[in-house]
Amino acid sequence: MSTPLVLPTLVGDAVRLRAFSRADLPLVREATTDPLIPLITSVPAFGDDDACLAYLARQADRLTTGAGYAFAVADRATDLAVGHLYLGLRDIDLGRAAAGYWIARSHRGRGLAGDALRTLVRWAVTVRGIDRIELYVEPWNVASARTATSAGFVREGLLRSWQKVGDERRDMDMYAFVSPQA
């Protein structure tokens, strides 16, 4: 995609998906301390303000470059950012998008990731050209697998040595949501 994207605000049962702002800096700082999030995302491994602000700027850049949609997952009642949800468009010419998400440790276990993913899917299937949304989950990550299936994703198989996480290649389970119109 060559034209800049426009990020909608999407409302779920308990979350609001919106653009990141400087007020979300505490969320990014918390994510830097997670043992996994910096390994599999572009969240910096250290939480200094400059690195965290650069992360927030990269999320906005995804829109301007047409790479995809980066949403802050915010608590619907308070607007406090609790996580990140991304819809990547690298394979949009093939009718595919890729989703990824994380919720800060202090906000896990409340169903927010599932609500965010379901909210994203409801909107994404209305985006022209998206017939299929894929996401990848490490086989040990039972909570993330539950999140995917709660949003209508189906596990399609194991991709051996699919992704580099930290310094090692890891297997990933592939999940997909296929648009009813596809």
Tab-separated table of C-alpha atoms in Angstrom:
chain	number	residue	atom	x	y	z
A	1	MET	CA	0.000	0.000	0.000
A	2	SER	CA	1.365	3.376	-0.884
A	3	THR	CA	-1.232	5.750	0.552
A	4	PRO	CA	-1.285	6.544	4.258
A	5	LEU	CA	-3.847	4.635	6.281
A	6	VAL	CA	-6.411	6.143	8.620
A	7	LEU	CA	-6.639	4.545	12.046
A	8	PRO	CA	-10.211	4.147	13.206
A	9	THR	CA	-11.213	4.036	16.852
A	10	LEU	CA	-12.926	0.710	17.507
A	11	VAL	CA	-15.026	-0.076	20.563
A	12	GLY	CA	-15.429	-3.532	22.055
A	13	ASP	CA	-17.209	-4.742	25.156
A	14	ALA	CA	-14.398	-3.786	27.551
A	15	VAL	CA	-11.771	-2.164	25.317
A	16	ARG	CA	-11.311	0.730	22.988
A	17	LEU	CA	-8.782	0.392	20.184
A	18	ARG	CA	-7.264	3.779	19.450
A	19	ALA	CA	-4.092	5.543	18.397
A	20	PHE	CA	-1.157	5.593	20.778
A	21	SER	CA	-0.305	8.880	22.466
A	22	ARG	CA	2.491	10.160	24.670
A	23	ALA	CA	0.206	9.456	27.655
A	24	ASP	CA	0.763	5.736	26.929
A	25	LEU	CA	4.440	5.963	27.872
A	26	PRO	CA	3.893	4.124	31.217
A	27	LEU	CA	2.454	1.145	29.312
A	28	VAL	CA	5.482	0.932	27.043
A	29	ARG	CA	7.813	1.243	30.048
A	30	GLU	CA	6.011	-1.663	31.718
A	31	ALA	CA	6.224	-3.753	28.531
A	32	THR	CA	10.019	-3.282	28.441
A	33	THR	CA	10.247	-5.255	31.694
A	34	ASP	CA	8.334	-8.266	30.342
A	35	PRO	CA	10.589	-11.254	29.598
A	36	LEU	CA	8.906	-11.969	26.230
A	37	ILE	CA	7.384	-8.787	24.747
A	38	PRO	CA	10.712	-7.119	23.754
A	39	LEU	CA	11.883	-10.400	22.185
A	40	ILE	CA	8.944	-10.726	19.775
A	41	THR	CA	7.990	-7.096	19.142
A	42	SER	CA	9.697	-3.774	18.554
A	43	VAL	CA	9.212	-2.766	22.217
A	44	PRO	CA	12.665	-1.759	23.458
A	45	ALA	CA	14.409	-4.024	25.948
A	46	PHE	CA	15.130	-1.042	28.203
A	47	GLY	CA	12.584	1.512	29.365
A	48	ASP	CA	14.267	4.874	28.995
A	49	ASP	CA	11.934	7.604	27.751
A	50	ASP	CA	13.717	8.137	24.428
A	51	ALA	CA	13.474	4.447	23.472
A	52	CYS	CA	9.840	4.251	24.568
A	53	LEU	CA	8.914	7.427	22.680
A	54	ALA	CA	10.632	6.035	19.581
A	55	TYR	CA	8.442	2.923	19.930
A	56	LEU	CA	5.322	5.102	20.032
A	57	ALA	CA	6.521	6.989	16.930
A	58	ARG	CA	7.046	3.692	15.070
A	59	GLN	CA	3.418	2.793	15.680
A	60	ALA	CA	2.255	5.989	13.952
A	61	ASP	CA	4.777	5.397	11.143
A	62	ARG	CA	3.086	2.095	10.297
A	63	LEU	CA	0.062	4.119	9.208
A	64	THR	CA	1.956	6.667	7.153
A	65	THR	CA	3.944	3.979	5.328
A	66	GLY	CA	0.872	1.798	4.777
A	67	ALA	CA	2.469	-1.135	6.626
A	68	GLY	CA	-0.510	-1.652	8.897
A	69	TYR	CA	-2.642	-0.512	11.781
A	70	ALA	CA	-1.137	-0.231	15.276
A	71	PHE	CA	-3.720	0.193	18.010
A	72	ALA	CA	-3.348	0.949	21.678
A	73	VAL	CA	-5.657	-1.404	23.535
A	74	ALA	CA	-7.300	0.799	26.154
A	75	ASP	CA	-9.685	0.014	28.972
A	76	ARG	CA	-13.039	1.240	27.674
A	77	ALA	CA	-14.092	2.800	30.991
A	78	THR	CA	-10.852	4.634	31.850
A	79	ASP	CA	-9.029	4.923	28.482
A	80	LEU	CA	-5.901	3.612	30.239
A	81	ALA	CA	-3.721	1.813	27.678
A	82	VAL	CA	-3.244	-1.839	28.636
A	83	GLY	CA	-1.692	-3.302	25.504
A	84	HIS	CA	-1.037	-3.246	21.782
A	85	LEU	CA	-2.816	-4.786	18.798
A	86	TYR	CA	-1.448	-4.752	15.268
A	87	LEU	CA	-2.875	-5.623	11.885
A	88	GLY	CA	-0.059	-5.932	9.363
A	89	LEU	CA	-0.674	-5.573	5.645
A	90	ARG	CA	2.542	-6.946	4.143
A	91	ASP	CA	0.604	-9.638	2.220
A	92	ILE	CA	-2.536	-7.604	1.479
A	93	ASP	CA	-1.999	-8.139	-2.277
A	94	LEU	CA	-2.577	-11.836	-1.546
A	95	GLY	CA	-5.716	-11.137	0.505
A	96	ARG	CA	-3.935	-11.775	3.809
A	97	ALA	CA	-3.264	-9.680	6.893
A	98	ALA	CA	-1.395	-10.653	10.048
A	99	ALA	CA	-2.439	-9.865	13.606
A	100	GLY	CA	-0.300	-9.575	16.698
A	101	TYR	CA	-1.060	-8.461	20.221
A	102	TRP	CA	0.249	-8.117	23.732
A	103	ILE	CA	-1.258	-7.070	27.025
A	104	ALA	CA	0.895	-5.729	29.853
A	105	ARG	CA	1.362	-8.225	32.654
A	106	SER	CA	-0.543	-6.071	35.180
A	107	HIS	CA	-3.672	-6.231	33.004
A	108	ARG	CA	-3.676	-9.897	31.946
A	109	GLY	CA	-6.315	-12.420	32.908
A	110	ARG	CA	-9.288	-10.101	32.371
A	111	GLY	CA	-10.182	-11.137	28.816
A	112	LEU	CA	-8.979	-7.848	27.326
A	113	ALA	CA	-6.845	-9.448	24.600
A	114	GLY	CA	-9.761	-11.596	23.416
A	115	ASP	CA	-12.129	-8.630	23.372
A	116	ALA	CA	-9.542	-6.556	21.481
A	117	LEU	CA	-8.929	-9.297	18.916
A	118	ARG	CA	-12.667	-9.905	18.360
A	119	THR	CA	-13.178	-6.154	17.935
A	120	LEU	CA	-10.334	-5.982	15.411
A	121	VAL	CA	-11.662	-8.953	13.425
A	122	ARG	CA	-15.172	-7.466	13.163
A	123	TRP	CA	-13.651	-4.375	11.598
A	124	ALA	CA	-10.849	-6.010	9.573
A	125	VAL	CA	-13.198	-8.200	7.541
A	126	THR	CA	-14.802	-4.984	6.252
A	127	VAL	CA	-11.447	-3.684	4.956
A	128	ARG	CA	-11.216	-4.147	1.220
A	129	GLY	CA	-8.751	-6.861	0.264
A	130	ILE	CA	-8.601	-8.693	3.604
A	131	ASP	CA	-9.975	-12.207	3.212
A	132	ARG	CA	-7.790	-13.919	5.784
A	133	ILE	CA	-6.102	-12.863	9.012
A	134	GLU	CA	-3.218	-14.945	10.335
A	135	LEU	CA	-1.518	-14.973	13.686
A	136	TYR	CA	1.281	-17.011	15.189
A	137	VAL	CA	1.465	-18.374	18.736
A	138	GLU	CA	4.240	-20.335	20.389
A	139	PRO	CA	2.892	-23.820	21.218
A	140	TRP	CA	3.517	-23.371	24.971
A	141	ASN	CA	1.452	-20.152	25.113
A	142	VAL	CA	-1.911	-21.628	26.083
A	143	ALA	CA	-3.385	-18.251	27.102
A	144	SER	CA	-2.639	-16.733	23.702
A	145	ALA	CA	-4.041	-19.798	21.933
A	146	ARG	CA	-7.257	-19.388	23.953
A	147	THR	CA	-7.362	-15.717	22.976
A	148	ALA	CA	-7.061	-16.613	19.298
A	149	THR	CA	-9.764	-19.273	19.369
A	150	SER	CA	-12.087	-17.017	21.398
A	151	ALA	CA	-11.904	-14.550	18.498
A	152	GLY	CA	-12.816	-17.180	15.906
A	153	PHE	CA	-9.320	-18.150	14.782
A	154	VAL	CA	-8.686	-21.801	13.936
A	155	ARG	CA	-5.350	-23.533	14.511
A	156	GLU	CA	-4.095	-24.710	11.132
A	157	GLY	CA	-0.808	-26.311	12.052
A	158	LEU	CA	2.704	-26.122	13.435
A	159	LEU	CA	5.315	-24.076	11.609
A	160	ARG	CA	8.670	-25.511	12.627
A	161	SER	CA	11.486	-23.051	13.316
A	162	TRP	CA	9.203	-20.287	11.994
A	163	GLN	CA	10.361	-17.225	13.879
A	164	LYS	CA	13.456	-15.993	15.595
A	165	VAL	CA	12.685	-15.105	19.214
A	166	GLY	CA	15.663	-13.569	20.925
A	167	ASP	CA	18.647	-15.576	19.718
A	168	GLU	CA	16.863	-18.788	18.761
A	169	ARG	CA	14.422	-19.962	16.132
A	170	ARG	CA	11.137	-21.175	17.555
A	171	ASP	CA	8.156	-23.160	16.388
A	172	MET	CA	4.851	-21.345	15.986
A	173	ASP	CA	1.291	-22.572	15.729
A	174	MET	CA	-0.486	-20.817	12.879
A	175	TYR	CA	-4.019	-19.628	13.506
A	176	ALA	CA	-6.252	-18.070	10.879
A	177	PHE	CA	-9.573	-16.306	10.637
A	178	VAL	CA	-11.147	-16.537	7.200
A	179	SER	CA	-13.698	-13.910	6.284
A	180	PRO	CA	-17.176	-15.328	5.699
A	181	GLN	CA	-17.214	-13.395	2.400
A	182	ALA	CA	-13.988	-15.063	1.161
